[in-house]
Coordinates of C-alpha atoms and ligand atoms in Angstrom, one line a residue:
M30 CA 9.5 -74.4 -16.4
G31 CA 9.0 -71.0 -14.7
Y32 CA 8.5 -69.5 -11.2
R33 CA 5.7 -69.6 -8.7
V34 CA 5.6 -66.0 -7.6
V35 CA 4.0 -64.1 -4.8
V36 CA 3.3 -60.3 -4.8
A37 CA 2.6 -59.1 -1.3
G38 CA 1.1 -55.7 -1.0
A39 CA -0.5 -55.9 -4.5
T40 CA -3.0 -53.3 -3.8
G41 CA -0.4 -50.7 -3.1
N42 CA 1.5 -48.2 -5.2
V43 CA 4.7 -50.4 -5.5
G44 CA 2.9 -53.8 -5.5
R45 CA 0.6 -52.7 -8.5
E46 CA 3.8 -51.7 -10.3
M47 CA 5.5 -54.8 -9.4
L48 CA 2.6 -56.8 -11.3
N49 CA 2.8 -54.5 -14.2
I50 CA 6.6 -54.9 -14.6
L51 CA 6.6 -58.7 -14.1
A52 CA 4.1 -58.8 -17.1
E53 CA 5.9 -56.1 -19.3
R54 CA 9.3 -57.8 -18.9
E55 CA 7.7 -61.3 -19.4
F56 CA 9.3 -62.6 -16.1
P57 CA 8.9 -66.5 -16.5
V58 CA 5.8 -67.0 -14.3
D59 CA 4.2 -70.3 -13.9
E60 CA 1.7 -69.3 -11.3
I61 CA 1.2 -65.8 -9.5
V62 CA -0.7 -64.7 -6.6
A63 CA -1.6 -61.2 -5.4
L64 CA -1.8 -60.7 -1.5
A65 CA -2.7 -57.9 0.7
S66 CA -4.5 -57.2 3.9
R67 CA -7.8 -59.0 4.8
K68 CA -9.7 -55.7 4.1
S69 CA -8.6 -56.0 0.4
L70 CA -9.7 -59.7 0.1
G71 CA -11.1 -60.2 -3.6
T72 CA -9.9 -56.9 -4.9
E73 CA -9.0 -57.1 -8.4
C74 CA -5.4 -56.4 -9.7
S75 CA -4.2 -56.4 -13.3
F76 CA -1.4 -58.7 -14.3
G77 CA -1.0 -58.2 -18.1
D78 CA -4.2 -59.1 -19.8
K79 CA -5.3 -61.2 -16.7
T80 CA -7.1 -60.1 -13.6
L81 CA -6.0 -61.4 -10.1
K82 CA -8.2 -61.5 -7.0
T83 CA -6.3 -60.5 -4.1
K84 CA -5.8 -63.0 -1.2
D85 CA -5.1 -62.5 2.4
L86 CA -1.3 -62.4 3.4
D87 CA -2.2 -63.3 6.9
T88 CA -3.5 -66.8 6.0
F89 CA -1.3 -67.5 3.0
D90 CA 0.9 -70.6 2.9
F91 CA 4.2 -69.9 1.2
T92 CA 5.2 -73.5 0.9
G93 CA 6.1 -74.5 -2.7
W94 CA 6.3 -70.9 -3.9
D95 CA 9.8 -69.7 -5.4
I96 CA 9.9 -65.9 -4.9
A97 CA 8.0 -63.4 -2.9
L98 CA 8.0 -59.7 -3.9
F99 CA 7.0 -57.8 -0.7
A100 CA 5.9 -54.2 -0.5
V101 CA 3.7 -54.1 2.7
G102 CA 5.8 -51.9 4.9
S103 CA 8.2 -52.7 7.7
E104 CA 5.6 -53.9 10.3
A105 CA 4.0 -56.5 8.2
T106 CA 7.2 -57.5 6.7
A107 CA 8.6 -58.3 10.2
I108 CA 5.6 -60.7 10.6
Y109 CA 5.3 -62.4 7.2
A110 CA 8.8 -62.2 5.5
P111 CA 10.4 -64.8 8.0
K112 CA 7.4 -67.0 7.4
A113 CA 7.8 -67.0 3.7
A114 CA 11.6 -67.3 4.0
K115 CA 11.2 -70.3 6.4
A116 CA 8.9 -72.1 4.0
G117 CA 11.7 -72.0 1.4
C118 CA 10.4 -69.0 -0.6
V119 CA 13.1 -66.2 -1.4
V120 CA 11.7 -62.9 -0.3
I121 CA 12.6 -59.7 -2.1
D122 CA 11.7 -56.9 0.2
N123 CA 11.0 -53.3 -0.4
S124 CA 10.7 -52.2 3.2
S125 CA 13.7 -50.9 5.1
L126 CA 13.6 -53.6 7.7
Y127 CA 16.4 -55.9 6.4
R128 CA 18.5 -53.3 4.4
Y129 CA 21.2 -53.0 7.0
D130 CA 21.3 -56.6 8.2
P131 CA 24.8 -58.0 7.3
D132 CA 23.2 -61.3 6.4
V133 CA 20.9 -59.8 3.8
P134 CA 22.2 -58.5 0.6
L135 CA 21.1 -55.1 -0.5
V136 CA 21.0 -55.1 -4.3
V137 CA 20.8 -52.8 -7.3
P138 CA 21.5 -55.0 -10.2
E139 CA 23.3 -52.5 -12.2
V140 CA 25.7 -51.9 -9.3
N141 CA 26.3 -55.1 -7.3
P142 CA 24.4 -58.0 -8.9
Q143 CA 26.9 -60.5 -7.5
A144 CA 25.5 -59.7 -4.0
V145 CA 22.3 -61.7 -4.7
E146 CA 24.4 -64.9 -4.2
G147 CA 24.5 -64.1 -0.6
Y148 CA 20.6 -64.4 -0.2
A149 CA 20.7 -67.9 1.4
K150 CA 21.7 -66.9 4.9
K151 CA 18.1 -65.6 5.6
N152 CA 16.4 -66.3 2.3
I153 CA 15.8 -62.6 1.9
I154 CA 17.2 -59.9 -0.3
A155 CA 16.6 -56.2 0.3
N156 CA 15.6 -53.5 -2.2
P157 CA 17.2 -50.0 -1.3
N158 CA 15.4 -46.8 -0.6
C159 CA 14.1 -45.2 -3.8
S160 CA 16.4 -42.1 -3.6
T161 CA 19.5 -44.4 -3.1
A162 CA 18.6 -46.8 -6.0
Q163 CA 18.6 -44.0 -8.6
M164 CA 21.6 -42.3 -7.2
V165 CA 23.9 -45.4 -7.2
V166 CA 22.8 -46.2 -10.7
A167 CA 24.4 -42.7 -11.7
L168 CA 27.5 -42.8 -9.3
K169 CA 28.7 -46.5 -10.2
P170 CA 30.1 -45.9 -13.7
L171 CA 31.6 -42.6 -12.5
H172 CA 33.1 -44.3 -9.3
D173 CA 34.7 -47.0 -11.6
R174 CA 36.5 -44.3 -13.6
A175 CA 37.6 -41.6 -11.2
R176 CA 36.9 -42.9 -7.5
I177 CA 34.3 -41.0 -5.7
K178 CA 35.5 -39.4 -2.4
R179 CA 32.4 -37.4 -1.4
V180 CA 28.7 -36.8 -2.4
V181 CA 26.5 -34.0 -1.5
V182 CA 22.9 -34.6 -2.6
S183 CA 19.7 -32.7 -2.2
T184 CA 16.5 -34.7 -3.1
Y185 CA 13.1 -33.5 -4.4
Q186 CA 10.9 -36.5 -3.4
S187 CA 7.4 -37.1 -4.9
V188 CA 4.5 -37.8 -2.5
S189 CA 4.0 -41.5 -4.0
G190 CA 7.1 -42.3 -1.9
A191 CA 4.9 -42.0 1.0
G192 CA 2.4 -44.7 -0.3
K193 CA -1.2 -44.3 -1.2
A194 CA -2.0 -41.9 1.6
G195 CA 0.7 -39.5 0.3
I196 CA -0.8 -39.2 -3.1
D197 CA -4.3 -38.8 -1.7
E198 CA -3.2 -36.0 0.5
L199 CA -1.7 -34.0 -2.3
W200 CA -4.6 -34.5 -4.5
D201 CA -7.3 -33.6 -1.8
Q202 CA -5.3 -30.7 -0.3
T203 CA -4.6 -29.3 -3.8
K204 CA -8.3 -29.3 -4.5
S205 CA -9.3 -27.8 -1.0
I206 CA -7.0 -24.7 -1.7
Y207 CA -9.4 -23.7 -4.4
N208 CA -12.4 -24.6 -2.1
P209 CA -11.5 -23.2 1.3
T210 CA -14.8 -24.5 2.8
D211 CA -13.3 -28.1 2.3
S212 CA -10.3 -27.8 4.5
K213 CA -7.7 -30.6 4.4
P214 CA -5.2 -30.2 7.3
P215 CA -1.9 -32.1 7.1
N216 CA -2.3 -35.8 8.2
K217 CA 0.2 -38.0 6.3
F218 CA 2.7 -35.2 6.0
T219 CA 3.8 -32.8 8.9
K220 CA 3.0 -29.7 7.1
Q221 CA 0.9 -28.6 4.0
I222 CA 2.3 -30.4 1.0
A223 CA 0.1 -28.7 -1.7
F224 CA 2.0 -25.8 -3.0
N225 CA 4.8 -26.2 -0.5
V226 CA 8.0 -28.2 0.1
I227 CA 9.0 -30.0 3.3
P228 CA 12.4 -30.6 4.4
H229 CA 11.7 -33.7 6.3
I230 CA 11.1 -37.3 5.5
D231 CA 10.9 -40.2 8.0
K232 CA 11.8 -39.6 11.6
F233 CA 14.4 -37.4 13.1
M234 CA 17.7 -38.8 14.2
E235 CA 19.8 -37.8 17.2
D236 CA 22.3 -35.8 15.1
G237 CA 19.5 -33.7 13.4
S238 CA 19.5 -35.6 10.2
T239 CA 16.4 -37.6 9.1
K240 CA 16.1 -41.4 8.8
E241 CA 15.7 -40.8 5.0
E242 CA 19.0 -38.9 4.9
W243 CA 20.7 -41.5 7.1
K244 CA 19.4 -44.3 4.7
M245 CA 21.1 -42.6 1.6
V246 CA 24.3 -42.6 3.5
A247 CA 24.3 -46.2 4.8
E248 CA 22.8 -47.7 1.7
T249 CA 25.4 -46.0 -0.7
K250 CA 28.2 -47.5 1.5
K251 CA 26.6 -51.0 1.6
I252 CA 25.8 -51.1 -2.2
L253 CA 28.7 -49.2 -3.8
D254 CA 31.7 -48.5 -1.5
P255 CA 32.0 -48.1 2.2
K256 CA 34.7 -45.5 1.7
I257 CA 32.4 -42.9 -0.2
K258 CA 31.2 -40.1 2.2
V259 CA 27.7 -38.9 1.6
T260 CA 25.8 -36.1 3.0
A261 CA 22.1 -35.6 2.3
T262 CA 19.1 -33.4 2.5
C263 CA 15.9 -35.0 1.6
V264 CA 12.9 -33.0 0.9
R265 CA 9.3 -33.8 -0.1
V266 CA 7.7 -31.9 -3.0
P267 CA 4.3 -31.6 -4.4
V268 CA 5.0 -34.0 -7.3
F269 CA 2.9 -37.2 -7.7
V270 CA 5.5 -39.5 -9.1
G271 CA 9.2 -39.1 -9.9
H272 CA 12.1 -38.3 -7.5
S273 CA 14.7 -35.7 -8.5
E274 CA 18.3 -35.3 -7.0
A275 CA 20.8 -32.5 -7.4
I276 CA 24.1 -34.3 -7.0
N277 CA 27.5 -32.8 -6.2
I278 CA 30.4 -35.3 -6.6
E279 CA 34.1 -34.9 -5.5
F280 CA 36.4 -37.5 -7.1
E281 CA 40.1 -38.5 -6.3
D282 CA 40.9 -38.2 -10.0
F283 CA 40.0 -35.5 -12.6
L284 CA 36.9 -36.3 -14.6
D285 CA 36.1 -34.0 -17.5
E286 CA 32.4 -33.2 -17.9
D287 CA 32.4 -34.4 -21.5
E288 CA 34.1 -37.7 -20.6
A289 CA 31.6 -38.1 -17.7
R290 CA 28.6 -37.5 -20.2
D291 CA 30.1 -40.3 -22.4
I292 CA 30.5 -42.7 -19.5
L293 CA 27.0 -42.2 -18.4
R294 CA 25.6 -42.6 -22.0
E295 CA 27.0 -46.1 -22.0
A296 CA 26.1 -47.0 -18.4
P297 CA 23.4 -49.6 -17.8
G298 CA 20.0 -48.3 -16.8
V299 CA 21.1 -44.6 -17.6
M300 CA 19.6 -42.2 -20.1
V301 CA 21.5 -38.8 -20.6
I302 CA 19.3 -35.9 -21.7
D303 CA 21.8 -33.1 -21.5
K304 CA 21.3 -30.1 -23.9
R305 CA 22.4 -26.8 -22.6
E306 CA 19.3 -25.0 -23.8
D307 CA 15.7 -24.3 -22.7
G308 CA 14.1 -27.7 -21.8
G309 CA 17.2 -29.7 -22.7
Y310 CA 16.9 -31.7 -19.4
V311 CA 14.5 -34.1 -17.7
T312 CA 11.8 -33.2 -15.2
P313 CA 10.0 -35.8 -13.1
I314 CA 6.7 -35.8 -15.2
E315 CA 8.7 -37.0 -18.2
C316 CA 10.0 -40.0 -16.3
V317 CA 6.9 -41.5 -15.1
G318 CA 6.3 -45.1 -16.3
D319 CA 10.0 -45.4 -17.6
Y320 CA 12.6 -47.8 -16.4
A321 CA 15.7 -45.4 -16.8
T322 CA 17.5 -43.3 -14.4
F323 CA 17.8 -39.9 -16.3
I324 CA 20.8 -37.6 -16.1
S325 CA 20.9 -34.0 -17.0
R326 CA 22.8 -30.9 -16.2
I327 CA 26.2 -32.7 -16.2
R328 CA 28.9 -29.8 -15.5
Q329 CA 32.2 -29.3 -13.8
D330 CA 32.1 -27.8 -10.3
S331 CA 34.8 -25.3 -10.5
T332 CA 35.0 -24.8 -6.7
L333 CA 36.6 -28.4 -6.4
D334 CA 39.8 -29.7 -8.0
N335 CA 37.9 -32.9 -9.1
G336 CA 34.2 -31.9 -8.8
L337 CA 31.0 -32.6 -11.0
N338 CA 27.5 -31.5 -10.7
L339 CA 24.5 -33.4 -12.2
W340 CA 20.8 -33.7 -12.0
C341 CA 19.2 -37.0 -11.7
V342 CA 15.5 -38.1 -12.1
S343 CA 13.6 -41.4 -12.0
D344 CA 10.3 -43.0 -11.5
N345 CA 10.5 -43.8 -7.7
L346 CA 7.8 -46.6 -8.0
R347 CA 9.8 -48.2 -10.8
K348 CA 13.6 -48.1 -10.5
G349 CA 13.1 -46.7 -6.9
A350 CA 11.1 -49.9 -5.9
A351 CA 9.1 -52.3 -8.2
L352 CA 11.4 -52.4 -11.3
N353 CA 14.5 -52.9 -9.0
A354 CA 12.8 -55.7 -7.2
V355 CA 11.9 -57.4 -10.5
Q356 CA 15.5 -57.0 -11.6
I357 CA 16.8 -58.6 -8.5
A358 CA 14.4 -61.5 -9.2
E359 CA 15.7 -61.8 -12.8
T360 CA 19.4 -61.6 -11.4
L361 CA 18.5 -64.4 -8.9
G362 CA 16.8 -66.4 -11.6
N363 CA 19.9 -66.0 -14.0
R364 CA 22.6 -66.6 -11.3
V365 CA 21.2 -69.0 -8.8
L366 CA 17.7 -70.6 -9.3
K367 CA 18.2 -71.1 -13.1
K368 CA 14.5 -72.0 -13.9
G369 CA 12.6 -70.4 -16.9
Ligands
LIG17 N1 6.6 -45.8 -2.7 C1 7.9 -45.7 -3.0 O1 8.5 -44.9 -3.8 C2 8.7 -46.8 -2.3 C3 10.1 -46.9 -2.7 C4 10.8 -47.9 -2.1 C5 10.3 -48.7 -1.1 N2 8.9 -48.6 -0.7 C6 8.4 -49.4 0.3 O2 7.5 -50.3 -0.3 C7 6.6 -50.7 0.7 C8 5.1 -50.4 0.2 O3 5.0 -49.0 -0.2 P1 3.8 -48.5 -0.9 O4 4.2 -47.1 -1.5 O5 3.4 -49.4 -2.1 O6 2.6 -48.3 0.1 P2 1.0 -48.3 -0.1 O7 0.7 -47.8 -1.4 O8 0.6 -47.8 1.1 O9 0.6 -49.9 -0.1 C9 0.8 -50.7 1.0 C10 0.5 -52.2 0.7 O10 0.8 -53.0 1.8 C11 -0.4 -53.8 2.2 N3 -0.4 -53.9 3.6 C12 -0.1 -53.1 4.6 N4 -0.2 -53.6 5.8 C13 -0.4 -55.0 5.6 C14 -0.7 -56.0 6.5 N5 -0.6 -56.0 7.8 N6 -1.0 -57.2 5.9 C15 -1.2 -57.5 4.6 N7 -0.9 -56.4 3.8 C16 -0.5 -55.2 4.2 C17 -1.6 -52.9 1.8 O11 -2.7 -53.7 1.6 P3 -4.2 -53.0 1.8 O12 -4.5 -52.2 0.6 O13 -5.1 -54.2 1.9 O14 -4.2 -52.1 3.0 C18 -1.1 -52.4 0.3 O15 -1.2 -53.5 -0.6 C19 7.0 -49.8 1.9 O16 7.7 -50.6 2.7 C20 7.7 -48.7 1.4 O17 8.6 -48.1 2.3 C21 8.3 -47.7 -1.2

């Protein structure tokens, strides 16, 4: 006996990947339904070799369904996730709505799988921000060995992190640069994204940081260790899929770069590609469609007593969203629901 699974937001970037990954990983599904807004009613979505016709989230009855993977944005989540949870269906949510709620576990299965067991207070489990997910996968094994005190991270985030509209804007604007009569002014992003970079993701906070930067701080503390200090600068770059991060880490204990490389090679979810030669590192294009968090450029930071630098790249639609959500469902299944 397997699970009755709902995918809400099935026509979006993350929802489509959730369906792909559920099929790829042979998640034990007895029945599956794809939901989106009313305007997408009947839109076809692939699930392995099957085709699902999208149904309307607004009129869907969650009674009798086991797990709902949500990727519909915070506004729609606020309306529909409590309905699903109340009907007894466990929601695994990709939006930021519940991430900081003390009654909702925020889970990256390679880092804090035990946290899923706290799902029952609200029947909701939150998936972290894409930039946080890949970073904590890299940090966890190093923290276990040498205790991290502080992290300084700069991100290079792809446009797919801003949904379908982000991808369309980079595509259309890039074409319009070569055809100036067809001007495509910024709409989804605040400035031109084609052939540019924008040091601004999500809204501004009172202290001058952005909400995206704040999320990396708050989520790392909740998932990994509240004592770790994080400072982040989040930047949108003209890349379709794949987020990159330059991470500087200060440890309590000394950690040699060779030992760090060995630890990361053994760590779950991590792939080390780190040759000190031309091309001996990973770029976002190479990580698209992959499950791993790739680590390159591991090197000592000689300006600190116990410092290390590294480069971290992952598919933001997969480890940053859909894969992590499916891994949470697998962890919940193995530890709690025990069907399949
Ligand atoms: N992209 C990433 O890297 C990433 C990473 C982590 C988390 N997330 C989060 O995941 C969520 C989805 O992101 P995305 O990139 O997949 O966005 P997207 O490509 O814009 O897709 C949004 C999906 O939500 C559906 N939707 C929106 N409003 C709805 C409503 N009122 N009722 C029913 N369905 C509704 C859309 O259906 P229609 O097609 O019918 O409009 C579509 O299926 C967001 O909360 C986002 O913050 C994204």
